[in-house]
mmCIF file of C-alpha atoms in Angstrom:
data_model
loop_
_atom_site.group_PDB
_atom_site.id
_atom_site.type_symbol
_atom_site.label_atom_id
_atom_site.label_comp_id
_atom_site.label_asym_id
_atom_site.label_seq_id
_atom_site.Cartn_x
_atom_site.Cartn_y
_atom_site.Cartn_z
ATOM 1 C CA UNK A 1 -59.762 55.080 13.689
ATOM 2 C CA UNK A 2 -62.610 53.954 11.408
ATOM 3 C CA UNK A 3 -61.886 53.582 7.690
ATOM 4 C CA UNK A 4 -65.020 53.593 5.517
ATOM 5 C CA UNK A 5 -65.305 52.929 1.769
ATOM 6 C CA UNK A 6 -67.850 52.188 -1.016
ATOM 7 C CA UNK A 7 -67.838 49.398 -3.545
ATOM 8 C CA UNK A 8 -69.109 46.074 -4.888
ATOM 9 C CA UNK A 9 -69.689 42.753 -3.185
ATOM 10 C CA UNK A 10 -66.740 40.431 -3.900
ATOM 11 C CA UNK A 11 -63.288 39.402 -2.776
ATOM 12 C CA UNK A 12 -60.288 39.515 -5.100
ATOM 13 C CA UNK A 13 -57.433 37.057 -4.492
ATOM 14 C CA UNK A 14 -53.959 38.030 -5.687
ATOM 15 C CA UNK A 15 -50.671 36.180 -5.475
ATOM 16 C CA UNK A 16 -50.490 34.472 -2.106
ATOM 17 C CA UNK A 17 -53.801 35.939 -0.945
ATOM 18 C CA UNK A 18 -57.018 34.202 0.041
ATOM 19 C CA UNK A 19 -60.739 34.771 0.249
ATOM 20 C CA UNK A 20 -61.976 36.240 3.501
ATOM 21 C CA UNK A 21 -64.716 34.088 5.001
ATOM 22 C CA UNK A 22 -66.977 34.723 7.954
ATOM 23 C CA UNK A 23 -65.010 32.123 9.913
ATOM 24 C CA UNK A 24 -61.674 33.940 9.437
ATOM 25 C CA UNK A 25 -60.247 35.465 12.581
ATOM 26 C CA UNK A 26 -58.009 38.502 12.969
ATOM 27 C CA UNK A 27 -55.227 36.291 14.278
ATOM 28 C CA UNK A 28 -54.781 34.335 11.066
ATOM 29 C CA UNK A 29 -56.052 36.744 8.410
ATOM 30 C CA UNK A 30 -52.600 37.819 7.234
ATOM 31 C CA UNK A 31 -50.871 34.450 7.517
ATOM 32 C CA UNK A 32 -51.403 33.414 3.897
ATOM 33 C CA UNK A 33 -50.946 36.764 2.195
ATOM 34 C CA UNK A 34 -53.041 39.886 1.723
ATOM 35 C CA UNK A 35 -56.813 39.628 1.662
ATOM 36 C CA UNK A 36 -58.561 42.136 -0.574
ATOM 37 C CA UNK A 37 -62.192 42.841 0.275
ATOM 38 C CA UNK A 38 -64.136 44.300 -2.636
ATOM 39 C CA UNK A 39 -67.651 44.514 -1.258
ATOM 40 C CA UNK A 40 -69.828 45.314 1.719
ATOM 41 C CA UNK A 41 -67.993 44.561 4.939
ATOM 42 C CA UNK A 42 -69.249 45.117 8.509
ATOM 43 C CA UNK A 43 -67.386 47.077 11.132
ATOM 44 C CA UNK A 44 -64.314 44.940 11.784
ATOM 45 C CA UNK A 45 -61.355 45.595 14.064
ATOM 46 C CA UNK A 46 -57.782 45.107 12.874
ATOM 47 C CA UNK A 47 -55.384 45.802 15.726
ATOM 48 C CA UNK A 48 -55.945 49.399 16.820
ATOM 49 C CA UNK A 49 -57.915 50.254 13.653
ATOM 50 C CA UNK A 50 -61.397 49.325 12.459
ATOM 51 C CA UNK A 51 -62.738 49.189 8.915
ATOM 52 C CA UNK A 52 -66.102 49.083 7.219
ATOM 53 C CA UNK A 53 -67.232 49.238 3.593
ATOM 54 C CA UNK A 54 -70.635 49.912 2.095
ATOM 55 C CA UNK A 55 -72.226 50.441 -1.311
ATOM 56 C CA UNK A 56 -75.656 51.577 -2.442
ATOM 57 C CA UNK A 57 -76.703 51.776 -6.065
ATOM 58 C CA UNK A 58 -79.314 54.472 -5.498
ATOM 59 C CA UNK A 59 -81.472 55.216 -8.545
ATOM 60 C CA UNK A 60 -78.934 54.057 -11.130
ATOM 61 C CA UNK A 61 -79.464 51.033 -13.351
ATOM 62 C CA UNK A 62 -75.913 49.768 -12.862
ATOM 63 C CA UNK A 63 -73.271 50.149 -10.179
ATOM 64 C CA UNK A 64 -70.095 51.603 -11.690
ATOM 65 C CA UNK A 65 -68.263 52.196 -8.392
ATOM 66 C CA UNK A 66 -65.729 49.679 -7.128
ATOM 67 C CA UNK A 67 -63.748 49.388 -3.904
ATOM 68 C CA UNK A 68 -60.696 47.687 -2.486
ATOM 69 C CA UNK A 69 -60.034 47.157 1.203
ATOM 70 C CA UNK A 70 -56.830 45.382 2.169
ATOM 71 C CA UNK A 71 -56.796 45.289 5.991
ATOM 72 C CA UNK A 72 -53.410 43.556 6.244
ATOM 73 C CA UNK A 73 -50.837 44.488 3.624
ATOM 74 C CA UNK A 74 -48.178 42.310 5.226
ATOM 75 C CA UNK A 75 -48.980 43.327 8.796
ATOM 76 C CA UNK A 76 -51.793 44.904 10.798
ATOM 77 C CA UNK A 77 -49.945 48.239 10.694
ATOM 78 C CA UNK A 78 -50.651 48.450 6.945
ATOM 79 C CA UNK A 79 -54.145 49.075 5.601
ATOM 80 C CA UNK A 80 -54.888 50.027 1.991
ATOM 81 C CA UNK A 81 -58.316 51.111 0.816
ATOM 82 C CA UNK A 82 -59.537 52.621 -2.411
ATOM 83 C CA UNK A 83 -62.595 53.715 -4.361
ATOM 84 C CA UNK A 84 -62.865 53.816 -8.152
ATOM 85 C CA UNK A 85 -65.822 55.470 -9.896
ATOM 86 C CA UNK A 86 -66.290 54.353 -13.495
ATOM 87 C CA UNK A 87 -67.494 56.407 -16.447
ATOM 88 C CA UNK A 88 -68.912 54.899 -19.656
ATOM 89 C CA UNK A 89 -69.598 51.651 -17.837
ATOM 90 C CA UNK A 90 -67.662 49.791 -15.180
ATOM 91 C CA UNK A 91 -64.831 48.434 -17.341
ATOM 92 C CA UNK A 92 -62.206 50.877 -16.058
ATOM 93 C CA UNK A 93 -63.264 50.909 -12.405
ATOM 94 C CA UNK A 94 -63.469 47.110 -12.328
ATOM 95 C CA UNK A 95 -60.016 46.829 -13.896
ATOM 96 C CA UNK A 96 -58.594 49.167 -11.245
ATOM 97 C CA UNK A 97 -60.222 47.123 -8.503
ATOM 98 C CA UNK A 98 -58.708 43.924 -9.856
ATOM 99 C CA UNK A 99 -55.220 45.273 -10.514
ATOM 100 C CA UNK A 100 -54.304 48.228 -8.294
ATOM 101 C CA UNK A 101 -52.933 46.286 -5.323
ATOM 102 C CA UNK A 102 -50.907 44.062 -7.636
ATOM 103 C CA UNK A 103 -49.430 47.128 -9.331
ATOM 104 C CA UNK A 104 -48.663 48.672 -5.939
ATOM 105 C CA UNK A 105 -46.889 45.562 -4.681
ATOM 106 C CA UNK A 106 -44.882 45.294 -7.911
ATOM 107 C CA UNK A 107 -43.378 48.773 -7.682
ATOM 108 C CA UNK A 108 -39.707 49.074 -6.880
ATOM 109 C CA UNK A 109 -40.471 51.595 -4.144
ATOM 110 C CA UNK A 110 -42.898 49.217 -2.411
ATOM 111 C CA UNK A 111 -40.361 46.401 -2.413
ATOM 112 C CA UNK A 112 -37.710 48.721 -0.993
ATOM 113 C CA UNK A 113 -40.207 49.797 1.651
ATOM 114 C CA UNK A 114 -41.059 46.162 2.402
ATOM 115 C CA UNK A 115 -37.408 45.181 2.768
ATOM 116 C CA UNK A 116 -36.570 48.085 5.070
ATOM 117 C CA UNK A 117 -39.754 48.632 7.065
ATOM 118 C CA UNK A 118 -42.446 45.969 6.752
ATOM 119 C CA UNK A 119 -40.911 43.448 9.124
ATOM 120 C CA UNK A 120 -38.511 45.738 10.972
ATOM 121 C CA UNK A 121 -38.334 49.231 12.383
ATOM 122 C CA UNK A 122 -36.299 50.448 9.414
ATOM 123 C CA UNK A 123 -34.187 53.568 9.433
ATOM 124 C CA UNK A 124 -36.606 56.496 9.616
ATOM 125 C CA UNK A 125 -40.239 57.407 9.129
ATOM 126 C CA UNK A 126 -39.122 60.051 6.635
ATOM 127 C CA UNK A 127 -37.521 57.462 4.371
ATOM 128 C CA UNK A 128 -40.501 55.124 4.691
ATOM 129 C CA UNK A 129 -42.894 57.889 3.698
ATOM 130 C CA UNK A 130 -40.815 58.660 0.609
ATOM 131 C CA UNK A 131 -41.086 55.015 -0.422
ATOM 132 C CA UNK A 132 -44.831 55.020 0.211
ATOM 133 C CA UNK A 133 -45.433 58.197 -1.765
ATOM 134 C CA UNK A 134 -43.543 56.889 -4.784
ATOM 135 C CA UNK A 135 -45.229 53.468 -4.482
ATOM 136 C CA UNK A 136 -48.684 55.033 -4.667
ATOM 137 C CA UNK A 137 -47.730 57.358 -7.513
ATOM 138 C CA UNK A 138 -46.195 54.534 -9.528
ATOM 139 C CA UNK A 139 -49.163 52.232 -8.851
ATOM 140 C CA UNK A 140 -51.559 54.794 -10.337
ATOM 141 C CA UNK A 141 -49.443 55.175 -13.466
ATOM 142 C CA UNK A 142 -48.831 51.444 -13.907
ATOM 143 C CA UNK A 143 -52.507 50.605 -13.403
ATOM 144 C CA UNK A 144 -53.410 53.212 -16.007
ATOM 145 C CA UNK A 145 -50.821 51.895 -18.461
ATOM 146 C CA UNK A 146 -52.154 48.347 -18.132
ATOM 147 C CA UNK A 147 -55.741 49.563 -18.460
ATOM 148 C CA UNK A 148 -54.946 51.490 -21.641
ATOM 149 C CA UNK A 149 -53.467 48.331 -23.164
ATOM 150 C CA UNK A 150 -56.743 46.520 -22.507
ATOM 151 C CA UNK A 151 -58.761 49.434 -23.887
ATOM 152 C CA UNK A 152 -56.709 49.470 -27.092
ATOM 153 C CA UNK A 153 -57.143 45.720 -27.511
ATOM 154 C CA UNK A 154 -60.934 46.100 -27.173
ATOM 155 C CA UNK A 155 -61.330 49.423 -29.030
ATOM 156 C CA UNK A 156 -62.762 50.745 -25.777
ATOM 157 C CA UNK A 157 -62.063 54.410 -26.443
ATOM 158 C CA UNK A 158 -63.705 56.165 -23.520
ATOM 159 C CA UNK A 159 -63.930 53.902 -20.448
ATOM 160 C CA UNK A 160 -62.404 55.787 -17.536
ATOM 161 C CA UNK A 161 -62.414 55.925 -13.770
ATOM 162 C CA UNK A 162 -61.633 58.239 -10.922
ATOM 163 C CA UNK A 163 -59.617 56.830 -8.062
ATOM 164 C CA UNK A 164 -58.795 57.641 -4.462
ATOM 165 C CA UNK A 165 -56.522 55.320 -2.497
ATOM 166 C CA UNK A 166 -55.371 55.648 1.114
ATOM 167 C CA UNK A 167 -52.501 53.673 2.632
ATOM 168 C CA UNK A 168 -52.317 53.756 6.415
ATOM 169 C CA UNK A 169 -49.023 52.823 8.063
ATOM 170 C CA UNK A 170 -48.412 53.406 11.767
ATOM 171 C CA UNK A 171 -49.834 56.892 12.370
ATOM 172 C CA UNK A 172 -49.448 58.157 8.818
ATOM 173 C CA UNK A 173 -51.840 58.358 5.872
ATOM 174 C CA UNK A 174 -50.608 58.437 2.279
ATOM 175 C CA UNK A 175 -53.457 59.296 -0.075
ATOM 176 C CA UNK A 176 -53.357 59.441 -3.865
ATOM 177 C CA UNK A 177 -56.193 60.446 -6.138
ATOM 178 C CA UNK A 178 -57.277 61.312 -9.662
ATOM 179 C CA UNK A 179 -60.615 62.863 -10.538
ATOM 180 C CA UNK A 180 -63.388 63.754 -8.124
ATOM 181 C CA UNK A 181 -63.564 60.891 -5.629
ATOM 182 C CA UNK A 182 -62.594 62.220 -2.228
ATOM 183 C CA UNK A 183 -61.012 61.375 1.116
ATOM 184 C CA UNK A 184 -62.223 63.010 4.315
ATOM 185 C CA UNK A 185 -60.804 62.975 7.837
ATOM 186 C CA UNK A 186 -63.110 63.450 10.808
ATOM 187 C CA UNK A 187 -61.755 64.993 13.985
ATOM 188 C CA UNK A 188 -63.207 65.871 17.354
ATOM 189 C CA UNK A 189 -62.400 69.374 18.524
ATOM 190 C CA UNK A 190 -63.975 70.977 21.575
ATOM 191 C CA UNK A 191 -66.532 68.192 21.693
ATOM 192 C CA UNK A 192 -67.755 68.650 18.112
ATOM 193 C CA UNK A 193 -67.140 66.486 15.048
ATOM 194 C CA UNK A 194 -65.477 68.236 12.123
ATOM 195 C CA UNK A 195 -65.001 66.626 8.713
ATOM 196 C CA UNK A 196 -62.362 67.976 6.338
ATOM 197 C CA UNK A 197 -61.515 66.854 2.823
ATOM 198 C CA UNK A 198 -57.856 65.982 2.353
ATOM 199 C CA UNK A 199 -58.129 65.715 -1.446
ATOM 200 C CA UNK A 200 -59.023 68.334 -4.038
ATOM 201 C CA UNK A 201 -60.912 67.459 -7.215
ATOM 202 C CA UNK A 202 -59.128 67.610 -10.561
ATOM 203 C CA UNK A 203 -61.320 69.779 -12.801
ATOM 204 C CA UNK A 204 -60.716 70.940 -16.357
ATOM 205 C CA UNK A 205 -61.169 74.647 -15.568
ATOM 206 C CA UNK A 206 -58.453 74.793 -12.907
ATOM 207 C CA UNK A 207 -55.545 76.895 -14.248
ATOM 208 C CA UNK A 208 -52.896 74.152 -14.130
ATOM 209 C CA UNK A 209 -55.251 71.583 -15.628
ATOM 210 C CA UNK A 210 -56.582 73.878 -18.346
ATOM 211 C CA UNK A 211 -53.086 74.952 -19.388
ATOM 212 C CA UNK A 212 -52.086 71.319 -19.919
ATOM 213 C CA UNK A 213 -55.293 70.502 -21.786
ATOM 214 C CA UNK A 214 -54.939 73.441 -24.188
ATOM 215 C CA UNK A 215 -51.244 72.715 -24.719
ATOM 216 C CA UNK A 216 -52.201 69.222 -25.886
ATOM 217 C CA UNK A 217 -54.945 70.386 -28.236
ATOM 218 C CA UNK A 218 -57.918 69.739 -25.973
ATOM 219 C CA UNK A 219 -60.531 72.245 -24.872
ATOM 220 C CA UNK A 220 -62.868 73.129 -22.022
ATOM 221 C CA UNK A 221 -66.645 72.884 -22.284
ATOM 222 C CA UNK A 222 -69.200 73.843 -19.631
ATOM 223 C CA UNK A 223 -72.129 71.430 -19.644
ATOM 224 C CA UNK A 224 -75.005 70.247 -17.445
ATOM 225 C CA UNK A 225 -75.487 73.393 -15.402
ATOM 226 C CA UNK A 226 -72.016 74.847 -15.818
ATOM 227 C CA UNK A 227 -69.854 71.836 -14.938
ATOM 228 C CA UNK A 228 -66.386 71.889 -16.562
ATOM 229 C CA UNK A 229 -65.587 69.072 -19.004
ATOM 230 C CA UNK A 230 -62.434 68.142 -20.893
ATOM 231 C CA UNK A 231 -63.128 67.788 -24.610
ATOM 232 C CA UNK A 232 -60.831 66.282 -27.239
ATOM 233 C CA UNK A 233 -59.574 68.360 -30.153
ATOM 234 C CA UNK A 234 -61.276 65.920 -32.523
ATOM 235 C CA UNK A 235 -64.680 66.187 -30.839
ATOM 236 C CA UNK A 236 -66.487 68.103 -33.612
ATOM 237 C CA UNK A 237 -64.961 65.989 -36.382
ATOM 238 C CA UNK A 238 -65.989 62.764 -34.684
ATOM 239 C CA UNK A 239 -69.501 64.079 -34.149
ATOM 240 C CA UNK A 240 -69.752 64.912 -37.849
ATOM 241 C CA UNK A 241 -68.618 61.374 -38.616
ATOM 242 C CA UNK A 242 -71.607 60.075 -36.630
ATOM 243 C CA UNK A 243 -69.361 58.834 -33.825
ATOM 244 C CA UNK A 244 -70.153 59.388 -30.163
ATOM 245 C CA UNK A 245 -67.136 61.138 -28.643
ATOM 246 C CA UNK A 246 -67.202 61.530 -24.873
ATOM 247 C CA UNK A 247 -66.273 64.363 -22.536
ATOM 248 C CA UNK A 248 -65.168 63.976 -18.934
ATOM 249 C CA UNK A 249 -66.100 66.031 -15.900
ATOM 250 C CA UNK A 250 -62.614 65.558 -14.419
ATOM 251 C CA UNK A 251 -59.177 66.183 -15.874
ATOM 252 C CA UNK A 252 -57.243 63.257 -14.383
ATOM 253 C CA UNK A 253 -58.362 59.654 -14.602
ATOM 254 C CA UNK A 254 -57.525 56.055 -15.241
ATOM 255 C CA UNK A 255 -58.308 55.131 -18.839
ATOM 256 C CA UNK A 256 -60.064 57.589 -21.148
ATOM 257 C CA UNK A 257 -57.869 56.334 -23.998
ATOM 258 C CA UNK A 258 -58.915 58.800 -26.684
ATOM 259 C CA UNK A 259 -58.614 61.783 -24.337
ATOM 260 C CA UNK A 260 -55.112 60.952 -23.108
ATOM 261 C CA UNK A 261 -53.498 62.699 -26.093
ATOM 262 C CA UNK A 262 -55.529 65.838 -25.310
ATOM 263 C CA UNK A 263 -54.327 66.416 -21.759
ATOM 264 C CA UNK A 264 -56.154 63.824 -19.659
ATOM 265 C CA UNK A 265 -53.553 62.270 -17.356
ATOM 266 C CA UNK A 266 -53.386 59.642 -14.614
ATOM 267 C CA UNK A 267 -50.668 61.420 -12.639
ATOM 268 C CA UNK A 268 -52.112 61.389 -9.101
ATOM 269 C CA UNK A 269 -51.893 64.028 -6.459
ATOM 270 C CA UNK A 270 -50.233 62.237 -3.539
ATOM 271 C CA UNK A 271 -50.390 63.757 -0.061
ATOM 272 C CA UNK A 272 -49.267 62.536 3.339
ATOM 273 C CA UNK A 273 -50.635 63.290 6.782
ATOM 274 C CA UNK A 274 -49.807 62.342 10.325
ATOM 275 C CA UNK A 275 -52.798 61.085 12.272
ATOM 276 C CA UNK A 276 -53.351 63.411 15.212
ATOM 277 C CA UNK A 277 -54.946 62.528 18.533
ATOM 278 C CA UNK A 278 -58.041 64.426 17.419
ATOM 279 C CA UNK A 279 -58.384 62.432 14.163
ATOM 280 C CA UNK A 280 -60.960 59.669 14.588
ATOM 281 C CA UNK A 281 -62.246 58.580 11.188
ATOM 282 C CA UNK A 282 -61.187 58.441 7.541
ATOM 283 C CA UNK A 283 -63.920 58.152 4.922
ATOM 284 C CA UNK A 284 -63.279 57.777 1.212
ATOM 285 C CA UNK A 285 -66.009 57.731 -1.402
ATOM 286 C CA UNK A 286 -67.120 58.683 -4.876
ATOM 287 C CA UNK A 287 -69.205 61.708 -5.806
ATOM 288 C CA UNK A 288 -72.253 59.500 -5.281
ATOM 289 C CA UNK A 289 -71.586 59.917 -1.567
ATOM 290 C CA UNK A 290 -70.188 63.424 -1.366
ATOM 291 C CA UNK A 291 -72.806 65.011 -3.632
ATOM 292 C CA UNK A 292 -75.498 64.206 -1.065
ATOM 293 C CA UNK A 293 -73.816 64.402 2.333
ATOM 294 C CA UNK A 294 -71.575 66.996 3.958
ATOM 295 C CA UNK A 295 -68.254 65.878 5.458
ATOM 296 C CA UNK A 296 -69.259 66.903 8.999
ATOM 297 C CA UNK A 297 -72.446 64.848 8.745
ATOM 298 C CA UNK A 298 -70.713 61.815 7.242
ATOM 299 C CA UNK A 299 -68.110 61.765 9.993
ATOM 300 C CA UNK A 300 -70.718 62.251 12.723
ATOM 301 C CA UNK A 301 -72.795 59.342 11.405
ATOM 302 C CA UNK A 302 -69.735 57.085 11.097
ATOM 303 C CA UNK A 303 -68.502 57.842 14.608
ATOM 304 C CA UNK A 304 -71.954 57.365 16.122
ATOM 305 C CA UNK A 305 -72.285 53.993 14.388
ATOM 306 C CA UNK A 306 -68.851 52.937 15.587
ATOM 307 C CA UNK A 307 -69.654 53.923 19.160
ATOM 308 C CA UNK A 308 -72.892 51.932 19.052
ATOM 309 C CA UNK A 309 -71.198 48.941 17.403
ATOM 310 C CA UNK A 310 -73.384 49.010 14.316
ATOM 311 C CA UNK A 311 -72.824 49.414 10.582
#
């Protein structure tokens, strides 16, 4: 199964982790703690899985997307990968890149999972998946809480980021997301490649989202060709005061400090899937990828590259 992501070129060390060098081998890459790849990475095998990451800035002046790829979260059965797409600069997406894995590993649910399942068979897959789901949920909320503290300290009112994170354990995928970055699974059925999104964007005009926004004093605005945006209840007042209030094209996000009181939340949608025999590739990416390529095409290209041993 190929796992593909987008992001920046770097490696983030966290407690007990180390930088991944070209000389590192699969046999020793987990011995000193988790490695977190945060940039372009060639097709690399980890046990029965393979991973690859890639970024392209396109026509933009600055790259606001960030990635994390942790190929060994304690063992080769555990792979975590994520994409964060920043808005109003890269402050929020970069913060998520630097802190998400730490927040995940600090959750109570993760440590219960680690004690029961990481180095043993544990009691049941069902219990393990409950731990994983709560770990991912809590990591989103804790990352957001820490980010908001930094935004308040810097008077950074609007920096925000989408996020999609997938945690692969054995033959199960736990995926959490906020905003409009997506995860896609590619399968082969009757000889043809089919790509299917396993996440659904959080948009301000969806009934559940809009109800929450209005309840908290926010509003919905359609801008830029009819795209739905969340707008704060103080938007007009701040405009009159010669401020520059922002609106977001997604209704759940990390950060967005001055929209949090108007219904913007970081509560992720967390879903879990069993990897079937037909499932061959998982691709996660920001809207910079999915706005220009269909899921079937993306999965076909990824599988062809894997078969040919190229990036």
